[in-house]
Each structure stands twice: as C-alpha cells, then as structure tokens.
Short mmCIF file of C-alpha atoms (C1' of nucleotides) in Angstrom, two decimals:
data_model
loop_
_atom_site.label_atom_id
_atom_site.label_comp_id
_atom_site.label_asym_id
_atom_site.label_seq_id
_atom_site.Cartn_x
_atom_site.Cartn_y
_atom_site.Cartn_z
CA MET A 10 10.55 -10.09 41.45
CA ALA A 11 7.67 -8.34 39.83
CA ASP A 12 7.35 -8.99 36.13
CA ILE A 13 4.36 -11.25 36.21
CA LYS A 14 3.82 -11.22 32.50
CA SER A 15 7.09 -12.38 30.97
CA PRO A 16 8.59 -15.01 33.26
CA ALA A 17 11.70 -16.17 31.48
CA ASN A 18 9.87 -16.81 28.25
CA PRO A 19 12.14 -15.70 25.44
CA LEU A 20 9.80 -17.20 22.87
CA PHE A 21 7.00 -14.88 23.89
CA LEU A 22 9.27 -11.89 23.75
CA ARG A 23 10.60 -12.85 20.40
CA GLU A 24 7.12 -13.36 19.04
CA ASP A 25 6.04 -9.99 20.31
CA GLU A 26 9.15 -8.34 19.00
CA LEU A 27 8.38 -9.60 15.53
CA ARG A 28 4.77 -8.52 15.74
CA GLN A 29 5.90 -5.06 16.72
CA GLY A 30 8.14 -5.01 13.69
CA ILE A 31 5.20 -5.90 11.46
CA GLU A 32 3.07 -3.20 12.96
CA MET A 33 5.69 -0.51 12.87
CA LEU A 34 6.25 -1.23 9.24
CA PHE A 35 2.54 -0.82 8.58
CA PHE A 36 2.28 2.47 10.45
CA ALA A 37 5.48 3.86 9.04
CA TYR A 38 4.52 3.04 5.48
CA ARG A 39 1.05 4.41 6.02
CA ASP A 40 2.45 7.74 7.16
CA PHE A 41 5.32 7.67 4.69
CA THR A 42 2.93 7.67 1.75
CA ALA A 43 0.22 9.92 3.18
CA LYS A 44 1.76 13.30 2.38
CA ALA A 45 2.85 12.56 -1.15
CA ASP A 46 -0.60 11.17 -1.87
CA GLN A 47 -2.11 14.53 -1.07
CA THR A 48 0.25 16.33 -3.41
CA LEU A 49 -0.38 13.80 -6.14
CA ALA A 50 -4.12 14.25 -5.85
CA GLN A 51 -3.66 17.91 -6.76
CA PHE A 52 -2.29 16.75 -10.10
CA GLY A 53 -4.94 14.11 -10.61
CA PHE A 54 -2.33 11.43 -10.06
CA GLY A 55 -2.03 8.51 -7.68
CA ARG A 56 0.65 6.51 -5.95
CA ALA A 57 1.30 4.53 -9.11
CA HIS A 58 2.30 7.68 -10.94
CA HIS A 59 4.63 8.57 -8.13
CA ARG A 60 6.46 5.28 -8.33
CA VAL A 61 6.95 5.63 -12.06
CA ILE A 62 8.16 9.20 -11.77
CA TYR A 63 10.44 8.29 -8.92
CA PHE A 64 12.18 5.36 -10.56
CA VAL A 65 12.49 7.00 -13.95
CA GLY A 66 14.01 9.98 -12.18
CA ARG A 67 16.51 7.73 -10.47
CA ASN A 68 17.33 5.78 -13.63
CA PRO A 69 17.16 8.11 -16.62
CA GLY A 70 17.14 6.18 -19.87
CA MET A 71 15.81 3.01 -18.30
CA THR A 72 13.72 0.65 -20.39
CA VAL A 73 10.10 -0.26 -19.82
CA SER A 74 11.16 -3.80 -18.97
CA GLU A 75 13.49 -2.61 -16.27
CA LEU A 76 10.75 -0.51 -14.77
CA LEU A 77 8.35 -3.45 -14.84
CA GLY A 78 10.99 -5.53 -13.11
CA ILE A 79 11.15 -3.04 -10.28
CA LEU A 80 7.47 -2.39 -9.83
CA HIS A 81 6.33 -5.99 -10.13
CA ILE A 82 3.14 -5.11 -11.92
CA THR A 83 1.87 -6.03 -15.37
CA LYS A 84 2.67 -4.01 -18.45
CA GLN A 85 -1.03 -3.25 -18.85
CA SER A 86 -1.14 -1.66 -15.42
CA LEU A 87 2.02 0.26 -16.09
CA SER A 88 0.83 1.30 -19.50
CA ARG A 89 -2.11 3.15 -18.03
CA VAL A 90 -0.11 5.44 -15.78
CA LEU A 91 2.94 5.69 -18.01
CA GLY A 92 0.75 6.67 -20.94
CA GLN A 93 -0.78 9.47 -18.94
CA LEU A 94 2.59 10.74 -17.82
CA VAL A 95 3.94 10.71 -21.37
CA ARG A 96 0.87 12.35 -22.88
CA GLN A 97 0.90 15.05 -20.24
CA GLY A 98 4.56 15.78 -20.77
CA PHE A 99 6.13 14.49 -17.58
CA ILE A 100 8.08 11.69 -19.24
CA THR A 101 9.70 11.30 -22.64
CA GLN A 102 10.47 8.15 -24.56
CA LYS A 103 13.21 7.68 -27.10
CA PRO A 104 14.26 4.56 -29.01
CA GLY A 105 17.30 2.71 -27.73
CA SER A 106 20.43 3.21 -29.81
CA THR A 107 21.59 -0.41 -29.90
CA ASP A 108 18.12 -1.95 -29.62
CA ARG A 109 15.56 0.21 -31.34
CA ARG A 110 12.64 -1.75 -29.93
CA GLN A 111 13.26 -0.22 -26.56
CA ARG A 112 11.69 3.03 -25.44
CA LEU A 113 14.12 4.63 -23.07
CA LEU A 114 12.36 6.63 -20.39
CA SER A 115 13.41 9.96 -18.94
CA LEU A 116 11.79 12.77 -17.02
CA THR A 117 11.13 16.06 -18.77
CA GLU A 118 11.86 19.27 -16.94
CA LYS A 119 8.23 19.32 -15.87
CA GLY A 120 8.59 15.73 -14.67
CA SER A 121 11.74 16.53 -12.71
CA GLU A 122 10.01 19.36 -11.03
CA LEU A 123 7.16 17.17 -9.84
CA GLU A 124 9.57 14.45 -8.82
CA ARG A 125 11.53 16.88 -6.71
CA LYS A 126 8.41 18.19 -5.07
CA LEU A 127 7.10 14.74 -4.22
CA THR A 128 10.34 13.25 -3.07
CA GLU A 129 11.25 16.26 -1.03
CA GLU A 130 8.36 15.60 1.31
CA GLN A 131 9.34 12.01 1.84
CA ARG A 132 12.98 12.92 2.17
CA ALA A 133 12.12 15.40 4.86
CA LEU A 134 10.18 12.79 6.77
CA ILE A 135 12.99 10.28 6.57
CA ALA A 136 15.58 12.90 7.36
CA ARG A 137 13.75 13.79 10.53
CA ALA A 138 13.53 10.13 11.55
CA TYR A 139 17.22 9.58 10.73
CA ARG A 140 18.29 12.61 12.68
CA SER A 141 16.34 11.74 15.78
CA ALA A 142 17.44 8.11 15.66
CA GLY A 143 21.14 8.72 15.09
CA ALA A 144 23.71 7.33 12.68
CA ASP A 145 24.05 3.91 14.27
CA ALA A 146 20.31 3.40 14.17
CA VAL A 147 20.27 4.34 10.51
CA ASP A 148 22.86 1.67 9.83
CA GLY A 149 20.68 -0.87 11.56
CA PHE A 150 17.61 0.33 9.76
CA ARG A 151 19.25 -0.22 6.41
CA LYS A 152 20.67 -3.55 7.41
CA VAL A 153 17.28 -4.92 8.43
CA LEU A 154 15.46 -3.56 5.40
CA LEU A 155 18.11 -5.03 3.16
CA GLY A 156 17.47 -8.43 4.69
CA MET A 157 13.77 -8.12 3.90
CA ILE A 158 14.35 -7.40 0.24
CA GLU A 159 14.23 -10.15 -2.34
CA GLU A 160 17.75 -11.42 -2.97
CA GLY A 161 17.91 -10.21 -6.56
CA ASP A 162 17.17 -6.61 -5.70
CA ARG A 163 19.67 -6.27 -2.88
CA ARG A 164 22.52 -5.45 -5.18
CA ARG A 165 20.87 -2.09 -5.79
CA PHE A 166 21.86 -1.06 -2.31
CA ARG A 167 25.31 -2.43 -1.93
CA PRO A 168 28.31 -0.12 -2.12
CA SER A 169 29.32 -1.50 -5.52
CA LEU A 170 28.23 0.17 -8.71
CA PRO A 171 24.44 0.16 -8.85
CA ARG A 172 24.15 -0.87 -12.49
CA MET B 28 43.03 9.92 -2.70
CA ALA B 29 40.94 8.80 -5.68
CA ASP B 30 37.27 9.29 -4.95
CA ILE B 31 36.43 11.59 -7.80
CA LYS B 32 32.71 11.51 -7.24
CA SER B 33 32.23 12.60 -3.63
CA PRO B 34 34.83 15.26 -2.89
CA ALA B 35 33.92 16.44 0.57
CA ASN B 36 30.32 16.93 -0.38
CA PRO B 37 28.29 15.78 2.60
CA LEU B 38 25.13 17.22 1.07
CA PHE B 39 25.32 14.85 -1.85
CA LEU B 40 25.92 11.89 0.38
CA ARG B 41 23.11 12.85 2.63
CA GLU B 42 20.74 13.29 -0.28
CA ASP B 43 21.66 9.93 -1.68
CA GLU B 44 21.42 8.31 1.71
CA LEU B 45 17.86 9.52 2.05
CA ARG B 46 16.93 8.39 -1.42
CA GLN B 47 18.26 4.96 -0.64
CA GLY B 48 16.10 4.89 2.45
CA ILE B 49 13.05 5.73 0.38
CA GLU B 50 13.84 3.01 -2.09
CA MET B 51 14.63 0.37 0.45
CA LEU B 52 11.35 1.04 2.13
CA PHE B 53 9.56 0.58 -1.16
CA PHE B 54 11.29 -2.69 -1.98
CA ALA B 55 10.99 -4.06 1.54
CA TYR B 56 7.30 -3.28 1.75
CA ARG B 57 6.72 -4.71 -1.69
CA ASP B 58 8.30 -8.00 -0.70
CA PHE B 59 6.87 -7.92 2.80
CA THR B 60 3.31 -7.99 1.48
CA ALA B 61 3.83 -10.25 -1.52
CA LYS B 62 3.59 -13.63 0.19
CA ALA B 63 0.58 -12.91 2.35
CA ASP B 64 -1.21 -11.55 -0.70
CA GLN B 65 -0.90 -14.92 -2.37
CA THR B 66 -2.35 -16.73 0.62
CA LEU B 67 -5.17 -14.22 0.90
CA ALA B 68 -6.07 -14.70 -2.74
CA GLN B 69 -6.75 -18.37 -2.01
CA PHE B 70 -9.49 -17.25 0.36
CA GLY B 71 -10.85 -14.65 -2.00
CA PHE B 72 -9.52 -11.93 0.27
CA GLY B 73 -7.20 -8.98 -0.21
CA ARG B 74 -4.77 -6.93 1.78
CA ALA B 75 -7.58 -4.97 3.37
CA HIS B 76 -8.96 -8.15 4.93
CA HIS B 77 -5.53 -8.97 6.23
CA ARG B 78 -5.20 -5.65 8.00
CA VAL B 79 -8.56 -6.06 9.67
CA ILE B 80 -7.83 -9.62 10.75
CA TYR B 81 -4.42 -8.63 11.98
CA PHE B 82 -5.47 -5.71 14.14
CA VAL B 83 -8.55 -7.39 15.53
CA GLY B 84 -6.34 -10.34 16.41
CA ARG B 85 -3.97 -8.02 18.21
CA ASN B 86 -6.73 -6.11 20.00
CA PRO B 87 -9.57 -8.48 20.80
CA GLY B 88 -12.69 -6.62 21.82
CA MET B 89 -11.69 -3.43 20.06
CA THR B 90 -14.36 -1.11 18.73
CA VAL B 91 -15.00 -0.23 15.12
CA SER B 92 -13.90 3.34 15.81
CA GLU B 93 -10.58 2.21 17.16
CA LEU B 94 -10.02 0.09 14.09
CA LEU B 95 -10.90 3.00 11.83
CA GLY B 96 -8.43 5.13 13.74
CA ILE B 97 -5.68 2.69 13.00
CA LEU B 98 -6.41 1.98 9.37
CA HIS B 99 -7.11 5.58 8.36
CA ILE B 100 -9.83 4.60 5.93
CA THR B 101 -13.52 5.51 5.83
CA LYS B 102 -16.12 3.47 7.62
CA GLN B 103 -17.70 2.66 4.26
CA SER B 104 -14.47 1.10 3.05
CA LEU B 105 -14.06 -0.81 6.26
CA SER B 106 -17.66 -1.89 6.26
CA ARG B 107 -17.21 -3.78 3.04
CA VAL B 108 -14.38 -5.98 4.18
CA LEU B 109 -15.50 -6.23 7.78
CA GLY B 110 -18.96 -7.28 6.66
CA GLN B 111 -17.51 -10.08 4.58
CA LEU B 112 -15.35 -11.29 7.42
CA VAL B 113 -18.27 -11.28 9.84
CA ARG B 114 -20.66 -12.99 7.44
CA GLN B 115 -18.11 -15.65 6.62
CA GLY B 116 -17.43 -16.36 10.26
CA PHE B 117 -13.90 -14.99 10.70
CA ILE B 118 -14.90 -12.21 13.07
CA THR B 119 -17.61 -11.84 15.71
CA GLN B 120 -19.22 -8.71 17.03
CA LYS B 121 -20.77 -8.26 20.43
CA PRO B 122 -22.30 -5.17 22.03
CA GLY B 123 -20.13 -3.27 24.47
CA SER B 124 -21.10 -3.78 28.10
CA THR B 125 -20.85 -0.15 29.21
CA ASP B 126 -21.73 1.39 25.84
CA ARG B 127 -24.13 -0.82 23.95
CA ARG B 128 -23.80 1.15 20.74
CA GLN B 129 -20.37 -0.33 20.27
CA ARG B 130 -19.76 -3.57 18.43
CA LEU B 131 -16.70 -5.12 19.98
CA LEU B 132 -14.70 -7.11 17.46
CA SER B 133 -12.94 -10.41 18.01
CA LEU B 134 -11.59 -13.22 15.88
CA THR B 135 -13.42 -16.53 15.84
CA GLU B 136 -11.39 -19.71 15.97
CA LYS B 137 -11.55 -19.78 12.19
CA GLY B 138 -10.33 -16.18 12.13
CA SER B 139 -7.47 -16.89 14.49
CA GLU B 140 -6.39 -19.75 12.32
CA LEU B 141 -6.20 -17.55 9.24
CA GLU B 142 -4.50 -14.80 11.17
CA ARG B 143 -1.84 -17.18 12.37
CA LYS B 144 -1.26 -18.50 8.89
CA LEU B 145 -0.93 -15.06 7.37
CA THR B 146 1.19 -13.51 10.05
CA GLU B 147 3.45 -16.51 10.29
CA GLU B 148 4.74 -15.84 6.80
CA GLN B 149 5.50 -12.23 7.55
CA ARG B 150 6.99 -13.07 10.90
CA ALA B 151 9.31 -15.55 9.25
CA LEU B 152 10.46 -12.94 6.78
CA ILE B 153 11.14 -10.38 9.48
CA ALA B 154 12.74 -12.97 11.72
CA ARG B 155 15.18 -13.84 8.98
CA ALA B 156 16.02 -10.19 8.42
CA TYR B 157 16.41 -9.58 12.16
CA ARG B 158 18.64 -12.58 12.60
CA SER B 159 20.96 -11.72 9.75
CA ALA B 160 21.14 -8.05 10.79
CA GLY B 161 21.79 -8.60 14.48
CA ALA B 162 20.30 -7.22 17.68
CA ASP B 163 21.85 -3.76 17.43
CA ALA B 164 20.58 -3.33 13.92
CA VAL B 165 17.10 -4.31 15.06
CA ASP B 166 17.21 -1.60 17.69
CA GLY B 167 18.15 0.93 15.07
CA PHE B 168 15.48 -0.33 12.72
CA ARG B 169 12.82 0.19 15.35
CA LYS B 170 14.17 3.57 16.33
CA VAL B 171 14.03 4.89 12.80
CA LEU B 172 10.60 3.46 12.04
CA LEU B 173 9.29 4.95 15.25
CA GLY B 174 10.48 8.33 14.13
CA MET B 175 8.55 7.97 10.89
CA ILE B 176 5.27 7.21 12.60
CA GLU B 177 2.75 9.93 13.28
CA GLU B 178 3.28 11.23 16.79
CA GLY B 179 -0.06 10.02 18.11
CA ASP B 180 0.56 6.41 17.18
CA ARG B 181 4.03 6.15 18.65
CA ARG B 182 2.77 5.33 22.10
CA ARG B 183 1.70 1.96 20.75
CA PHE B 184 5.33 0.98 20.59
CA ARG B 185 6.75 2.41 23.74
CA PRO B 186 7.51 0.15 26.70
CA SER B 187 4.64 1.60 28.73
CA LEU B 188 1.23 -0.02 28.81
CA PRO B 189 -0.17 -0.05 25.29
CA ARG B 190 -3.72 0.97 26.25
"C1'" DA C 19 -37.27 14.61 29.99
"C1'" DC C 20 -35.71 16.04 25.82
"C1'" DA C 21 -32.37 17.50 22.55
"C1'" DA C 22 -28.00 16.82 20.76
"C1'" DA C 23 -24.10 14.08 20.01
"C1'" DT C 24 -22.06 9.64 19.10
"C1'" DA C 25 -21.27 4.62 17.36
"C1'" DA C 26 -22.34 2.08 13.84
"C1'" DG C 27 -24.37 0.83 9.51
"C1'" DT C 28 -26.32 1.35 4.70
"C1'" DC C 29 -27.05 2.70 -0.17
"C1'" DA C 30 -25.31 4.64 -4.29
"C1'" DA C 31 -21.94 6.31 -7.31
"C1'" DC C 32 -17.32 7.05 -8.63
"C1'" DA C 33 -11.92 6.62 -9.14
"C1'" DT C 34 -7.58 4.18 -8.91
"C1'" DG C 35 -4.84 0.62 -9.88
"C1'" DG C 36 -4.20 -4.13 -9.76
"C1'" DC C 37 -5.39 -8.42 -12.89
"C1'" DT C 38 -6.25 -11.71 -17.22
"C1'" DG C 39 -6.63 -12.69 -22.10
"C1'" DA C 40 -6.13 -11.73 -26.79
"C1'" DC C 41 -3.92 -9.56 -30.31
"C1'" DA C 42 -0.56 -6.16 -33.02
"C1'" DT C 43 3.91 -4.26 -34.51
"C1'" DA C 44 8.61 -3.65 -35.06
"C1'" DA C 45 13.13 -5.11 -34.35
"C1'" DA C 46 16.49 -8.55 -33.02
"C1'" DA C 47 18.21 -13.16 -32.74
"C1'" DT C 48 18.68 -17.77 -34.44
"C1'" DA D 15 13.11 -16.98 -42.95
"C1'" DT D 16 11.27 -18.04 -38.69
"C1'" DT D 17 11.03 -17.21 -34.01
"C1'" DT D 18 11.65 -14.54 -30.06
"C1'" DT D 19 11.58 -10.21 -27.70
"C1'" DA D 20 10.16 -5.33 -26.40
"C1'" DT D 21 6.46 -2.74 -26.35
"C1'" DG D 22 1.78 -1.35 -26.87
"C1'" DT D 23 -3.39 -1.78 -27.04
"C1'" DC D 24 -8.29 -3.11 -26.26
"C1'" DA D 25 -11.66 -4.95 -23.31
"C1'" DG D 26 -13.37 -6.37 -19.10
"C1'" DC D 27 -13.05 -7.81 -14.18
"C1'" DC D 28 -11.98 -7.14 -9.20
"C1'" DA D 29 -10.41 -4.96 -4.84
"C1'" DT D 30 -10.33 -1.05 -2.32
"C1'" DG D 31 -10.24 3.58 -1.69
"C1'" DT D 32 -13.39 7.99 -1.93
"C1'" DT D 33 -17.78 11.32 -1.13
"C1'" DG D 34 -22.48 12.27 0.16
"C1'" DA D 35 -26.82 11.33 2.11
"C1'" DC D 36 -29.48 9.07 5.38
"C1'" DT D 37 -30.94 5.59 9.34
"C1'" DT D 38 -30.97 3.47 13.96
"C1'" DA D 39 -29.83 2.82 18.57
"C1'" DT D 40 -27.85 4.62 22.51
"C1'" DT D 41 -25.58 7.84 25.40
"C1'" DT D 42 -24.77 12.52 27.10
"C1'" DG D 43 -25.75 17.02 28.50
"C1'" DT D 44 -28.93 20.73 29.73
#
DNA sequence: ACAAATAAGTCAACATGGCTGACATAAAAT
DNA sequence: ATTTTATGTCAGCCATGTTGACTTATTTGT
C-alpha cells in the first residue's frame, strides 16, 4: 500500500539513483575545493597552482611530461602556473641524471609549507566525512571512484607499488 | 613479519588513506566531466551551461535565486550563460504566479533533448562504476560524499521530500 | 500610502586558466 | 647525421569566474 510514486519501477529508481550520484559529486567537489581556493587567493594563486603543488609534492622528482599526463592540460597552460611557482620559489627544477633534457620537479621548503597548509584543509574535510561514514563506507567510496577513473590511471591506487 | 614500511603506524596509514581520497576525487572528477565537455563544445557551450541545464532540468520552475544558491556563483556570471541559453531557445522563463518578480526557469523541448544527451554520458559512466563496485559500495560512496557536502545542502539527498 | 526590501537584470572592467598555432633549443635515439 | 623527444616561449583567443555600480518591477512592512 501507499507508495504512489514508485510502483515497482526499478528503472525509475535506478535512473534517480544515478542522478543523485551525479549531483552529489557536483556538490561534494564544489565544497571540497571551496576552502583551499580561499587560502590560495591569499597567495595570489588559483586552483591550477594547487594541483601542481599537490602532485609535485606527492611525486618529488617527477618530470614535466608526467605532470602533464596527470593534469590533462596543455604544456602552455601548465607553463604559466609552473613558471610562477618556480620564479616565486615554491618549486625547483633540476636536470635529469640519465636524460638531461628533463627538468625534474620538486617542492622547496616554502613549497612544502604551502602544500601542507592547503592539503591539510582538504584532508580535514575528508577525514570528517570518512569518520562519520565509517570504514566500510570508505571502502565503497574508493571502489566506486576507482571505477570512474580512466583505466590507465587506476594503477595509481592499487595496492601494488605506485610507480 | 616483513612489512618494513608501516610498522604499527596508524597515523601514516591514515594520512596516506586521506591523500588517496583526495587524489581519487581529482581523477574521478576529471574523467567524469571530460566526455560531456566534448559534447558541449559541439554546441559552443561550456561546463557552466551544462550545470544550468542540468539543474533546471531537475527542478523545473525553479527561480534564479534558487539556481544561484546551488551553483555558488554570482548573478552576473550566471546571467551570461543563462542569457545565451534563453536566447537560443534551450530554456524558457515565465513570471511566478504568486511573486511576479520571479522568472521561473524550465527547459524547452530542445533543452530537454540536450540535457538528456549530456547526462546520459555521465549516467553511463556512473552506472558502470556502480555496477562494478556493487550495491554496498554504492551505499558507502553516497555516505561519504554526503559527509563532504555543506550541511545546508545535505537535505537534498535525504529520503525525505526534497523541497 | 509610502518607504524599504527583494528578485532580477545590465554594463563595464578585470583575472584565471583553459585552448591553438608557430617556433626554438638541447639532448637523445636511430 | 638526421630525426625525434622534452621542454619552453610568444601571441592571441575563449570561457567563466570576480567586483562594483546602477536600474526596474514588485512585494513587504510600517
């Protein structure tokens, strides 16, 4: 009885379930980035700078090509923000030892400091969500996200060695 | 035995777990938006148009204020894309019946068609991820995302009546 | 009835961060 | 020795965010 709106229509439910997923992703991402954006603005930086700082921090000594492969933007776009970060002393470049064409990227102490500050905010937000959702939910969260990620990038998150 | 790297150090694991969450969110969102962006480009539209079309499609008859409250952008920013969509016949506006200052927004048939096309791609991507992750994982996924969303917007996703 | 608040829109100027295309340099690979 | 690769640079375009100032129509509150 009751339940006028969904009378044995699994298709409708499924459709709505997916739409909710789309929306939640939008809202979560919106709020996920909001705080760090404020902090960045204080430094005259934007979200693009954050991404560069974050990934260089995670992969010290990475090449420009590798970074481009992660960000999926053009080298001209990257060049703008990376140049600023290098000139202002947040990131250093040094030639690769085997291939001297490469410019291996690392954070300076100043860069690390900013990275920590920025990521801490996001970590806190995620930590809160993880804690209130519980360990099983976190497993599910990761499983679903993994399935949304382009095949080639999934290996980054599997228990094997990341590089 | 073995396990040289994580010797009873739950803090390290926790830290890394959170970082992985941050990264997965970045990659998933990157890939989540990529396909629709291509389609939008064929219409001369961008992601901003998509968001407007999406939320108007979900909430026919919504006001401009409500839309602004969801998108968290200024009315000037919205005005640009909304104006284009109205002028090109994707969205209609009609005065509110009780408050005639309002311009209630709805998709036209043309707008619905585009909305369906765009959302279908994203729905397919999420559907695939949901299917491969399983029902329990989906529950967890939603639970965690919910926890990341600004308190005020969470009610949109709770089983009660959405408005 | 009138003043104040609200919903919506507009104009102008500016910043960020994508993009393309063309071209340059140094080092590695063939 | 030639070609390919890694990186960088200049110039210009576009989409989409921002602030600030101001307008119009309508509703609300005293």
